PDB file of C-alpha atoms in Angstrom:
ATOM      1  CA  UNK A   1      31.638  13.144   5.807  1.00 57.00           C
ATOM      2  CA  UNK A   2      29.719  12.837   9.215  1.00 60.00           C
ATOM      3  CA  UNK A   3      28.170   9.786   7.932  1.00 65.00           C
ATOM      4  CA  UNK A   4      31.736   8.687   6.877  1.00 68.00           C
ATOM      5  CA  UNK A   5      33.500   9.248  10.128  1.00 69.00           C
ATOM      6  CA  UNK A   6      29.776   7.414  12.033  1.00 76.00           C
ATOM      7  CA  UNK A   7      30.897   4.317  10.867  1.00 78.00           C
ATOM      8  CA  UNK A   8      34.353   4.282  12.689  1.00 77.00           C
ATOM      9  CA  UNK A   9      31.712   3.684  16.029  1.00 82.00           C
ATOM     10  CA  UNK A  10      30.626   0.370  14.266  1.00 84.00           C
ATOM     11  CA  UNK A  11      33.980  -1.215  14.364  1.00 84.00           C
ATOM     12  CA  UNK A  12      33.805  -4.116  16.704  1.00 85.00           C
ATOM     13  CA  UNK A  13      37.201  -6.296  17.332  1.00 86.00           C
ATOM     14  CA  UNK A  14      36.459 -10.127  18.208  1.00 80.00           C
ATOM     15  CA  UNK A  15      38.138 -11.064  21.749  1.00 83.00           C
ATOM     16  CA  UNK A  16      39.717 -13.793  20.432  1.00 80.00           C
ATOM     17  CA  UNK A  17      41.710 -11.318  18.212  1.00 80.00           C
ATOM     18  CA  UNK A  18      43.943  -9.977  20.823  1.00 80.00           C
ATOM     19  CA  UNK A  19      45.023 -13.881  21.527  1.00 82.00           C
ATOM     20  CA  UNK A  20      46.165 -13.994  18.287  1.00 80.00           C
ATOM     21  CA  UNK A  21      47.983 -10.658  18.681  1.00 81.00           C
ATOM     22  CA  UNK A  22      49.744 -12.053  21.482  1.00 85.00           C
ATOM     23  CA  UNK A  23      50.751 -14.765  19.519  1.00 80.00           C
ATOM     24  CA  UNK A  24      52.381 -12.729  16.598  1.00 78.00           C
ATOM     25  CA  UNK A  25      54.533 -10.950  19.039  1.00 82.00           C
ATOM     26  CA  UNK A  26      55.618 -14.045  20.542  1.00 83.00           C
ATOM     27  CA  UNK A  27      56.057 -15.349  17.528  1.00 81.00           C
ATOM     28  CA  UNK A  28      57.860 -12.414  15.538  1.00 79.00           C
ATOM     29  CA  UNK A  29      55.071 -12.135  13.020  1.00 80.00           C
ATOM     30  CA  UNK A  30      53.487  -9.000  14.993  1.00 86.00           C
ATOM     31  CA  UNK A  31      54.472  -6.709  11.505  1.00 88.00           C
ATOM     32  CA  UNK A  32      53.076  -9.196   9.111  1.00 87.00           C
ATOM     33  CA  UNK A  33      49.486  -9.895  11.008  1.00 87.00           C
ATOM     34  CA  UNK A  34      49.560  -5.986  11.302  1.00 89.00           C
ATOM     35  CA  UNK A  35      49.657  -5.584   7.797  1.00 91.00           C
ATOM     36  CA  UNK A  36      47.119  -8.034   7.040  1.00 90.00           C
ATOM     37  CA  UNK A  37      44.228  -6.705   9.501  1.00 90.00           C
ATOM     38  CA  UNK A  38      45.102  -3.141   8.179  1.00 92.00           C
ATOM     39  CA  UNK A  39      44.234  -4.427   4.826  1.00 93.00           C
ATOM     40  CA  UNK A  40      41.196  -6.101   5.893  1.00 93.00           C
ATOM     41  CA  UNK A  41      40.203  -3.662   7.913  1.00 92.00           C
ATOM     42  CA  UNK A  42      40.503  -1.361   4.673  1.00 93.00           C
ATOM     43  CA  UNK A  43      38.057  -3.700   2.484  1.00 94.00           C
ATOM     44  CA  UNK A  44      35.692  -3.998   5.239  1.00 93.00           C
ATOM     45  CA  UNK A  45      35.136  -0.155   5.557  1.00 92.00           C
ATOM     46  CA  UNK A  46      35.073   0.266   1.918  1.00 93.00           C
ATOM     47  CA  UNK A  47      32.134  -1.933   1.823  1.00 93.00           C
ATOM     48  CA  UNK A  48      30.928   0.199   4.993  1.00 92.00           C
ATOM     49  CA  UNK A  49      31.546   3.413   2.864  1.00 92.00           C
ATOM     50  CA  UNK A  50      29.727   2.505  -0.111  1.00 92.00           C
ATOM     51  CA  UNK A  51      26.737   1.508   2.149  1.00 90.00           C
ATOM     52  CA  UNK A  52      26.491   4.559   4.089  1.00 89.00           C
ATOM     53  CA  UNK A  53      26.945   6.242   0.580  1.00 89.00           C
ATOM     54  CA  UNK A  54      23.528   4.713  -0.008  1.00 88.00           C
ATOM     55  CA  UNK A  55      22.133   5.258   3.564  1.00 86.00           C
ATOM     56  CA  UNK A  56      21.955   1.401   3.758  1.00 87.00           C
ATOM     57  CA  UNK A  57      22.072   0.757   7.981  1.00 87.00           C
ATOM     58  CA  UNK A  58      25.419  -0.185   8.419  1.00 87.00           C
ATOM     59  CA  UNK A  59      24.989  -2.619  11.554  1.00 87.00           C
ATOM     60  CA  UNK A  60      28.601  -3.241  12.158  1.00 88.00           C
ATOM     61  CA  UNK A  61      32.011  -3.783  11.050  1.00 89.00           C
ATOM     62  CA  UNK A  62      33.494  -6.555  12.741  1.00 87.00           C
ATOM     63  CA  UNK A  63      37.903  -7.842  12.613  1.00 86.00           C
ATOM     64  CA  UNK A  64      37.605 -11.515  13.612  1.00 82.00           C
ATOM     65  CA  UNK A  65      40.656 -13.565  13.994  1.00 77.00           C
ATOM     66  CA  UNK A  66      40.545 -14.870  10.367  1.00 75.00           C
ATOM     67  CA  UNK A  67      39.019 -11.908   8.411  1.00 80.00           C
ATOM     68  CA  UNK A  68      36.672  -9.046   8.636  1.00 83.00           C
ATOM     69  CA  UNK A  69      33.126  -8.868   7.595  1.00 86.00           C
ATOM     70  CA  UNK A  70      30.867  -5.417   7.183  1.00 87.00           C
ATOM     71  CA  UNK A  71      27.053  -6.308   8.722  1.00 86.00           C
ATOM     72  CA  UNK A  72      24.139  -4.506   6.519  1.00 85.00           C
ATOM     73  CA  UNK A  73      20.766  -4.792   8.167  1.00 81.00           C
ATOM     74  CA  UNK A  74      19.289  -4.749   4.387  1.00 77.00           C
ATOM     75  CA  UNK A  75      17.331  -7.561   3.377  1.00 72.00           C
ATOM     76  CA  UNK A  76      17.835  -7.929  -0.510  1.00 76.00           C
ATOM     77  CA  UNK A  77      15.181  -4.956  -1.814  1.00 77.00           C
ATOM     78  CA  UNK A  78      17.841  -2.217  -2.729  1.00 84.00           C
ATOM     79  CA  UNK A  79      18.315  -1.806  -6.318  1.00 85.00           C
ATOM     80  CA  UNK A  80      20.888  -4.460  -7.802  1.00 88.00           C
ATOM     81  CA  UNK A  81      23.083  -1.763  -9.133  1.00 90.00           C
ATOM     82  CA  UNK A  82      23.688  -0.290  -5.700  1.00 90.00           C
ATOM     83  CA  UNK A  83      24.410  -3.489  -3.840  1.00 92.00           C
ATOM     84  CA  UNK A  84      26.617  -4.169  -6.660  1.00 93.00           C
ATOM     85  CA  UNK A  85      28.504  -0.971  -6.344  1.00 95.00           C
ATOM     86  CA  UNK A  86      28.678  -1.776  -2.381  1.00 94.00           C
ATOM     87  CA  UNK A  87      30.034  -5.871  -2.805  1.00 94.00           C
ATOM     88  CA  UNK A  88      32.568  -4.428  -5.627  1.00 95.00           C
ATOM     89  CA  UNK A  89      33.862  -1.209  -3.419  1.00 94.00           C
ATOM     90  CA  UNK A  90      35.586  -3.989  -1.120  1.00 94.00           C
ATOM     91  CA  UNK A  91      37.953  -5.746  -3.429  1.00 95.00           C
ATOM     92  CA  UNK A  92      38.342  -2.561  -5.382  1.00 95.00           C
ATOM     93  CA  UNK A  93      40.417  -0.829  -2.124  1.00 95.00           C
ATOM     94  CA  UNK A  94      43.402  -3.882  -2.950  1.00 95.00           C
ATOM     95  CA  UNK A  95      44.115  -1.784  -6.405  1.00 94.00           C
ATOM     96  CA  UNK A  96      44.996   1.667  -4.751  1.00 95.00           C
ATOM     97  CA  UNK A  97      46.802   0.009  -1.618  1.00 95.00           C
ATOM     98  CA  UNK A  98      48.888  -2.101  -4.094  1.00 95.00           C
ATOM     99  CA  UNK A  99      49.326   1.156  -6.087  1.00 95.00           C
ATOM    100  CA  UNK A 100      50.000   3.454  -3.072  1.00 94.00           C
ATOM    101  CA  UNK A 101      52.627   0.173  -1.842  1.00 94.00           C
ATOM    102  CA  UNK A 102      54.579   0.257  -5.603  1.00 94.00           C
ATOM    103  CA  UNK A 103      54.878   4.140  -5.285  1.00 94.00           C
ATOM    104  CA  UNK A 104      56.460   4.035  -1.608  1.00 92.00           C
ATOM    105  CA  UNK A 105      58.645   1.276  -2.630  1.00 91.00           C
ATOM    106  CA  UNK A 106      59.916   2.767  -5.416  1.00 90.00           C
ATOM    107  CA  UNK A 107      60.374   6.379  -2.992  1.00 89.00           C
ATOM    108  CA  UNK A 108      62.454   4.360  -0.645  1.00 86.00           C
ATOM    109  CA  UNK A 109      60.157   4.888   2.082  1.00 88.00           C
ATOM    110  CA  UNK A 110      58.559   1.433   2.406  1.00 88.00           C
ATOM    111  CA  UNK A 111      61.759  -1.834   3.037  1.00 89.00           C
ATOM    112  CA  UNK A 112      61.462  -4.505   0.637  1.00 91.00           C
ATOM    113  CA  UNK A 113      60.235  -6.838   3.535  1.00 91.00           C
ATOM    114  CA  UNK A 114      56.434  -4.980   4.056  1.00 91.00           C
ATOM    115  CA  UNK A 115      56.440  -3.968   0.578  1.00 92.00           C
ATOM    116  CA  UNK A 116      56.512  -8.153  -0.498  1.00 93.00           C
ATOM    117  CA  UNK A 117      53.777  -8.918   2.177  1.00 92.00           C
ATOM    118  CA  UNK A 118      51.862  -5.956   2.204  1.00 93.00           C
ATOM    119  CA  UNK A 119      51.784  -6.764  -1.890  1.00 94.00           C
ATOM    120  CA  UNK A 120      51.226 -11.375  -1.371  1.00 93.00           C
ATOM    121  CA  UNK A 121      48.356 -10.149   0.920  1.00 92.00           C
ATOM    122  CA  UNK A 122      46.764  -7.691  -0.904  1.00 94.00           C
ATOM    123  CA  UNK A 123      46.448 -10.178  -3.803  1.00 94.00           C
ATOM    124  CA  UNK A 124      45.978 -13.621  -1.523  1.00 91.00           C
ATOM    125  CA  UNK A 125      42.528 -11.227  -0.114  1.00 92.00           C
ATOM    126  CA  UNK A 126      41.571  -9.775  -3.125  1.00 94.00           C
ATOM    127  CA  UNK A 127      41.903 -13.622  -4.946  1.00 93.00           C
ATOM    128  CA  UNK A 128      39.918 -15.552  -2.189  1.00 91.00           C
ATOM    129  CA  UNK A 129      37.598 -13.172  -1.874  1.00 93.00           C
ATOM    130  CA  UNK A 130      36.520 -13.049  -5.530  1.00 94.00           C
ATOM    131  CA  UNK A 131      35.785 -16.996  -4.849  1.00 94.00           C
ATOM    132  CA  UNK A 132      32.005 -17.542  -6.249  1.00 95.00           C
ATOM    133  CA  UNK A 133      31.685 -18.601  -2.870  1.00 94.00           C
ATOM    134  CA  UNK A 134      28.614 -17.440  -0.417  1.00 93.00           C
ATOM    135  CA  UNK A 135      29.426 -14.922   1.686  1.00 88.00           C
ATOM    136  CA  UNK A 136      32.340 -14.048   0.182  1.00 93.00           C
ATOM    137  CA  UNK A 137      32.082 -10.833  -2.479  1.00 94.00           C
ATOM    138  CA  UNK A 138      32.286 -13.494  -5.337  1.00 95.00           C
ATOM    139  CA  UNK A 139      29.434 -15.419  -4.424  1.00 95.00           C
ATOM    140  CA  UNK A 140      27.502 -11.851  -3.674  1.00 94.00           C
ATOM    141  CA  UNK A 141      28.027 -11.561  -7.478  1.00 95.00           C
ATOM    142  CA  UNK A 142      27.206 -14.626  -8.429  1.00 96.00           C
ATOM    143  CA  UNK A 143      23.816 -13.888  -6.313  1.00 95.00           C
ATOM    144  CA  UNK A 144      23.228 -10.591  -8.141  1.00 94.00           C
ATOM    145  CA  UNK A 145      23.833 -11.875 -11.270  1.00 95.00           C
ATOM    146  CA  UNK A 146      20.944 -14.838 -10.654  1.00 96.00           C
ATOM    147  CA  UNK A 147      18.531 -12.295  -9.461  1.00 93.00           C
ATOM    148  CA  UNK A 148      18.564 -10.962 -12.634  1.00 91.00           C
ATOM    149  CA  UNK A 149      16.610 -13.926 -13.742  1.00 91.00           C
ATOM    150  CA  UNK A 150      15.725 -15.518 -11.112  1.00 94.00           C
ATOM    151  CA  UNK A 151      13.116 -15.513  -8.368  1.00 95.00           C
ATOM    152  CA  UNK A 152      14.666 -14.695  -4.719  1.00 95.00           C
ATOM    153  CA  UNK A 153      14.452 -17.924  -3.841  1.00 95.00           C
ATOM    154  CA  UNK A 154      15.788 -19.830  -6.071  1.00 96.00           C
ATOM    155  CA  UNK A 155      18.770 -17.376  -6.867  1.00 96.00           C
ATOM    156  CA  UNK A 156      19.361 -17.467  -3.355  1.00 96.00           C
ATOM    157  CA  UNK A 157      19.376 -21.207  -3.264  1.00 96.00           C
ATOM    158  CA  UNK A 158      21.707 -21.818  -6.324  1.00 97.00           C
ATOM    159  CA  UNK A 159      24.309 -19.267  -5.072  1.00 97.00           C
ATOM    160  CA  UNK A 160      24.720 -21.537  -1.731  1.00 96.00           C
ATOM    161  CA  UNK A 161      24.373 -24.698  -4.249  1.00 97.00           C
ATOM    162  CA  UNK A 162      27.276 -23.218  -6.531  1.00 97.00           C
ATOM    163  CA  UNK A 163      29.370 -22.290  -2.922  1.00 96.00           C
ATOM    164  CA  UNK A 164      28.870 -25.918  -1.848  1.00 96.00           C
ATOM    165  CA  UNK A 165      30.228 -27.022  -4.909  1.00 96.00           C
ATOM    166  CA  UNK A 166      32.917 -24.193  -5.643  1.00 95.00           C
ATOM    167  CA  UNK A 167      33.968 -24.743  -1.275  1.00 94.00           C
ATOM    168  CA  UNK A 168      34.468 -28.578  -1.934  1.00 93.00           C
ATOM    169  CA  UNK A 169      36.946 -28.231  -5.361  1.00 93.00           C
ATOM    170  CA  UNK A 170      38.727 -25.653  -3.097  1.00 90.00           C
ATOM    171  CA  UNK A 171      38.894 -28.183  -0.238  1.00 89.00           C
ATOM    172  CA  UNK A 172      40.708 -30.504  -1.932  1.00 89.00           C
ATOM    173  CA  UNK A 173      42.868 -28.379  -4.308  1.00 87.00           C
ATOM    174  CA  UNK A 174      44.034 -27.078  -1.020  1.00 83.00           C
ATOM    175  CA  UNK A 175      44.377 -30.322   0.748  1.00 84.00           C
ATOM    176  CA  UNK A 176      47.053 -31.440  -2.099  1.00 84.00           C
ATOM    177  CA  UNK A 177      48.969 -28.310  -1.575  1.00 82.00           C
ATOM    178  CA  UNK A 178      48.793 -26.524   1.971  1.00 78.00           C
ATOM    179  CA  UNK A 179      47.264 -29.408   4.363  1.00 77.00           C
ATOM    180  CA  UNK A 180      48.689 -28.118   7.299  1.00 77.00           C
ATOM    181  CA  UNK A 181      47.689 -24.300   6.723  1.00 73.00           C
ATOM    182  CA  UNK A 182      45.946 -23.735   9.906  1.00 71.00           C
ATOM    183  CA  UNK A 183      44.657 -20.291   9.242  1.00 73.00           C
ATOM    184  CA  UNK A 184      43.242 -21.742   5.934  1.00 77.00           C
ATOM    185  CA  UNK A 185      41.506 -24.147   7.256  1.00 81.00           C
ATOM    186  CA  UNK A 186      39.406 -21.884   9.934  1.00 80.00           C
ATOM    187  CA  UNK A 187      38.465 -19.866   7.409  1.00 82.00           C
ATOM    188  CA  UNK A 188      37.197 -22.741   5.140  1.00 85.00           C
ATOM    189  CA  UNK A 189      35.546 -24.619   8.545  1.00 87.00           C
ATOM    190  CA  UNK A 190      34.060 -20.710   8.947  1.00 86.00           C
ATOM    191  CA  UNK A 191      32.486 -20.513   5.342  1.00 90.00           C
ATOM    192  CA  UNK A 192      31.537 -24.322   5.671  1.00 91.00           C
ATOM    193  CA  UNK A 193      29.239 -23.240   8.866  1.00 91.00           C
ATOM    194  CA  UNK A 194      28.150 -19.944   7.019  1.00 91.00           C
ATOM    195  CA  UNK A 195      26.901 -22.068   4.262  1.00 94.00           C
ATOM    196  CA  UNK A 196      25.032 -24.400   6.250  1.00 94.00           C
ATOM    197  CA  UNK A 197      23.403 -21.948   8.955  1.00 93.00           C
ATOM    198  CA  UNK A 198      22.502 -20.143   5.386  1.00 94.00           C
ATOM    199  CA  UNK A 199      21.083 -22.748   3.895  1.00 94.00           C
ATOM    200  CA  UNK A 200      18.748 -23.580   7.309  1.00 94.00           C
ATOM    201  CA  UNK A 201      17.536 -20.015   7.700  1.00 93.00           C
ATOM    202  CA  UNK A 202      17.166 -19.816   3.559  1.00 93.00           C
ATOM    203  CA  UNK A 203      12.732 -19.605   4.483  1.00 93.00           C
ATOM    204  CA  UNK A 204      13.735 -17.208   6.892  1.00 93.00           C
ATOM    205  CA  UNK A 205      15.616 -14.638   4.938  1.00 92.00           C
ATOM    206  CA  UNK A 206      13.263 -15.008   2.001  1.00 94.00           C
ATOM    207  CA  UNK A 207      10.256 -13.897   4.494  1.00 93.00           C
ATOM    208  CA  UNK A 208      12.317 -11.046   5.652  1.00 91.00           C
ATOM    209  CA  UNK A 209      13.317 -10.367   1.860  1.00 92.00           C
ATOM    210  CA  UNK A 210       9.148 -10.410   1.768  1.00 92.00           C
ATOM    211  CA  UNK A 211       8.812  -8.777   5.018  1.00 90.00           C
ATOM    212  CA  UNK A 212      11.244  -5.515   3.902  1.00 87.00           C
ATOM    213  CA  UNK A 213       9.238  -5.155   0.630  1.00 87.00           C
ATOM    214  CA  UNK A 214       6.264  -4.767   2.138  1.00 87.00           C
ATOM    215  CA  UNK A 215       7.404  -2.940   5.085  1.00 84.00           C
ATOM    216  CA  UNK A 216      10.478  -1.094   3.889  1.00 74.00           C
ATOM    217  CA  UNK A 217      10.690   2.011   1.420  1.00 66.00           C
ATOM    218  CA  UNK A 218       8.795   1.860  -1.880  1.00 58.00           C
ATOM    219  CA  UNK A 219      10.487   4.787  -3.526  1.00 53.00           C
ATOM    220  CA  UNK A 220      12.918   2.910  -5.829  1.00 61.00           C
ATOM    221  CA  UNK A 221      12.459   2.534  -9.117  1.00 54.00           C
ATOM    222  CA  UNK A 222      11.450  -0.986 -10.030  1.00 69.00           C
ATOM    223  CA  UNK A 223      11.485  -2.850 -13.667  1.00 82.00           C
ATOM    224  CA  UNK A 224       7.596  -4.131 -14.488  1.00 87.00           C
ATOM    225  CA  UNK A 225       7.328  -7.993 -14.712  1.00 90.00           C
ATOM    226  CA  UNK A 226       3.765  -9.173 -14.676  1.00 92.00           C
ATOM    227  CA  UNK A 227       3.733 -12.895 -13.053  1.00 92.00           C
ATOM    228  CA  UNK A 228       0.344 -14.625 -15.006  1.00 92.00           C
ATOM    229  CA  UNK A 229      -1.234 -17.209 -12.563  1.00 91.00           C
ATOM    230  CA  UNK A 230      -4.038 -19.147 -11.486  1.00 90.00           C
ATOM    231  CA  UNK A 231      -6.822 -18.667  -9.967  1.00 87.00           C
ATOM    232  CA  UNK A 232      -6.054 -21.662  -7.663  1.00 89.00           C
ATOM    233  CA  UNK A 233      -2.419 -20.887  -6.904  1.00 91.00           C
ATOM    234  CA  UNK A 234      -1.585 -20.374  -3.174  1.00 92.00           C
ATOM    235  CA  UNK A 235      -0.314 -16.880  -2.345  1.00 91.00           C
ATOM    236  CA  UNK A 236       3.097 -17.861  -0.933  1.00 92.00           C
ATOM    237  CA  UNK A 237       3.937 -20.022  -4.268  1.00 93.00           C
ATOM    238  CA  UNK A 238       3.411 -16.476  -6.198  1.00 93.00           C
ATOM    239  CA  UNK A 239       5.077 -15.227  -3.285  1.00 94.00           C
ATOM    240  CA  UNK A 240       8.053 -17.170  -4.165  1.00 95.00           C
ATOM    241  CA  UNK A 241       8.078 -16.099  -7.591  1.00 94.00           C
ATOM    242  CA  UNK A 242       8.606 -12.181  -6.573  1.00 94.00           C
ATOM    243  CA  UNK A 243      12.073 -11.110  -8.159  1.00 93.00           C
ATOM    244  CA  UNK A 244      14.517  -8.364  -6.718  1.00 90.00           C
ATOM    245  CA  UNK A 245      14.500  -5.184  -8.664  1.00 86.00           C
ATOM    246  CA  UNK A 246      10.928  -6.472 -10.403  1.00 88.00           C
ATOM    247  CA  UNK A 247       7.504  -4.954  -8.983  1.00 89.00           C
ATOM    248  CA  UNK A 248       4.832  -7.689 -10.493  1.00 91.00           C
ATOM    249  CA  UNK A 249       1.492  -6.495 -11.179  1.00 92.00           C
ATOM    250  CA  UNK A 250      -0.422 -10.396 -10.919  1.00 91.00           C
ATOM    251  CA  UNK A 251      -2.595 -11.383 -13.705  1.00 92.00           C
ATOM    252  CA  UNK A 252      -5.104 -13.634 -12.647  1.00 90.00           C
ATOM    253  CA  UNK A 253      -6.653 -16.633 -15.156  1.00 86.00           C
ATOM    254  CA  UNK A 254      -8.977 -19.432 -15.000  1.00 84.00           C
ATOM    255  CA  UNK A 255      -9.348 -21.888 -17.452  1.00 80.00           C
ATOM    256  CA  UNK A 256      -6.967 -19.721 -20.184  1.00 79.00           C
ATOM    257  CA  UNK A 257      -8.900 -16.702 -19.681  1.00 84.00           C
ATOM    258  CA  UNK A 258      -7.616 -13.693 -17.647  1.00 83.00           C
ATOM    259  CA  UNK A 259     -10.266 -12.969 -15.282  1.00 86.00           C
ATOM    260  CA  UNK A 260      -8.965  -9.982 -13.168  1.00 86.00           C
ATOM    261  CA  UNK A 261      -5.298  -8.687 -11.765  1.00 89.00           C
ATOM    262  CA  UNK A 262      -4.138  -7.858  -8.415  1.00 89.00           C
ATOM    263  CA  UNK A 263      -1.489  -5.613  -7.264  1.00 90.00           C
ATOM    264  CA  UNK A 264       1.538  -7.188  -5.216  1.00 90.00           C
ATOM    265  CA  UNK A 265       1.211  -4.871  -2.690  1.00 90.00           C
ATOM    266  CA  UNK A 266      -2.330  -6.616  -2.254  1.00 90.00           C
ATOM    267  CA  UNK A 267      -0.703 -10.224  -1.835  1.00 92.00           C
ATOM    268  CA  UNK A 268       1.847  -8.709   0.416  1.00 92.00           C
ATOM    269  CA  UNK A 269      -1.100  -7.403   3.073  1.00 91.00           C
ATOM    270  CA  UNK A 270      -3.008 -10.178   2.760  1.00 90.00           C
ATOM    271  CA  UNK A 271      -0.072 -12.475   4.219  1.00 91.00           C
ATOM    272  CA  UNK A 272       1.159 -10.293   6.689  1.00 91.00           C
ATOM    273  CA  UNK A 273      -1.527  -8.111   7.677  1.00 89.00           C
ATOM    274  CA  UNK A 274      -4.556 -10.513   7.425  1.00 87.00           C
ATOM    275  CA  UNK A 275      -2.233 -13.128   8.076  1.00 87.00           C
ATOM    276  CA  UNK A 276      -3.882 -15.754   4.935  1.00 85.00           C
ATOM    277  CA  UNK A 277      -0.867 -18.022   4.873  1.00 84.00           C
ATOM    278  CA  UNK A 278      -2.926 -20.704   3.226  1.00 86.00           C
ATOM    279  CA  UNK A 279      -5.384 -18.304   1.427  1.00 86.00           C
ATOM    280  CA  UNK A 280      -5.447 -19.109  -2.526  1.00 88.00           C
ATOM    281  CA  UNK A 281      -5.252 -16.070  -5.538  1.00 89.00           C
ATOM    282  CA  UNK A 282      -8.361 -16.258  -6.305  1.00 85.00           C
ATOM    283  CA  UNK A 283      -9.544 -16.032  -2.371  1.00 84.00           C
ATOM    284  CA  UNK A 284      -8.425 -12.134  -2.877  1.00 85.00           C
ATOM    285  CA  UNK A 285      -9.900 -11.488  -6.247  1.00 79.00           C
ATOM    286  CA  UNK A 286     -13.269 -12.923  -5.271  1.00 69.00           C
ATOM    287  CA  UNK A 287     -13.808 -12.321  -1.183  1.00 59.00           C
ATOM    288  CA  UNK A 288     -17.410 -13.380  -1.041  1.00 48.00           C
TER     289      UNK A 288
END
């Protein structure tokens, strides 16, 4: 509960959300942008719950002028199922609230005007943010579902390939029907600029992915996947093989035939403790 009522002392409202306060009231649509930062507000913290839940670091949880967004300082080496459980407790706060709106409707207690809009924004959210889009919850799944199979990096790379694709069919689906939806189009320029700063930092976040497995806690329970290599390889191409939710003993060959296996704790300290960025497997199976 303590850790619960902590995260009310993350909540951080963008400056330039008070402008647009000002210009609901002057505008007469102070109720309706009420309901819809409420409602936000409620998906963000549910992500914010789940994650304390966890004890994942719960940076912040920030209301912007065109959404919300809950900041994890975790860097991709929690176990899939709990960062799944944490992406879906967002969109799964629209079924109670729609729930909860139908009941008080039906008691009398909530007019027919809030009860329409409370229930259009509810589902307009919950909708969008299912969008196989990166960083919307969608495209979270869509990131968890590749790192099944997939290396870090090249999950991580085809979820912000799949965005790009899924953000420009949205673009102009929208563009034949709402062209002059304002508030639509921030938030598409917002995930446009997401995508790209993503896509620029993508060596950067996969060294911190690297940085927080060797670093971070080691207590989780981790699927075996052996990675089989060569003698010749460089570290940082097995690097890039690593997998989330995989620990990978490395089974070194030469010429067909195994020839000795390495930890990847070992290939971890080697690059970032003895700092051999250009060292080669078989440098740290034979030293001398």
């Amino acid at each position: 509960m303590t850790n619960f009522l902590s995260l009310f002392r993350k909540i951080y409202i963008h400056p330039l959300l008070w402008g647009v306060v000002a210009i609901a009231v002057m505008t007469a649509h102070f109720i309706e942008l009420s309901l819809l930062l409420l409602i936000i507000f409620i998906h963000e913290l549910g992500h914010a719950a789940a994650a304390s839940f966890f004890s994942w670091r719960v940076k912040k949880i920030s209301i912007l002028p065109f959404g919300g967004v809950a900041e994890m300082d975790e860097h991709g080496n929690r176990p899939l199922k709990e960062e799944a459980i944490v992406t879906l407790a967002g969109p799964i706060q629209h079924l109670w609230l729609i729930a909860a709106a139908l009941l008080l409707n039906k008691a009398g207690v909530m007019s027919e005007f809030i009860f329409t809009h409370f229930i259009q924004f509810n589902l307009m959210i919950l909708m969008f943010n299912l969008l196989p889009i990166w960083p919307l919850d969608g495209g979270k799944f869509i990131f968890l579902w590749l790192s099944l199979r997939e290396s870090f990096p090249k999950a991580f790379k085809l979820t912000l390939i799949i965005s790009i694709i899924v953000v420009f069919v949205f673009t102009c689906f929208m563009l034949m029907i709402e062209p002059i939806n304002l508030n639509l189009w921030i938030v598409v320029s917002y995930i446009i600029f997401t995508l790209r700063y993503e896509w620029k930092q993508s060596r950067y976040i996969f060294i911190r992915f690297l940085m927080e497995r060797y670093y971070g806690k080691k207590n989780e329970l981790r699927k075996l996947k052996p990675l089989i290599v060569e003698a010749d390889e460089l570290v940082i191409h097995v690097l890039e093989r690593f997998q989330r939710g995989c620990k990978h003993p490395i089974i070194v060959e030469k010429d067909g035939n195994e020839t000795g296996s390495l930890d990847e704790n070992e290939l971890l300290h080697a690059y970032f403790a003895e700092k051999q960025i250009t060292a080669k497997i078989g440098d740290l199976l034979y030293p001398y």
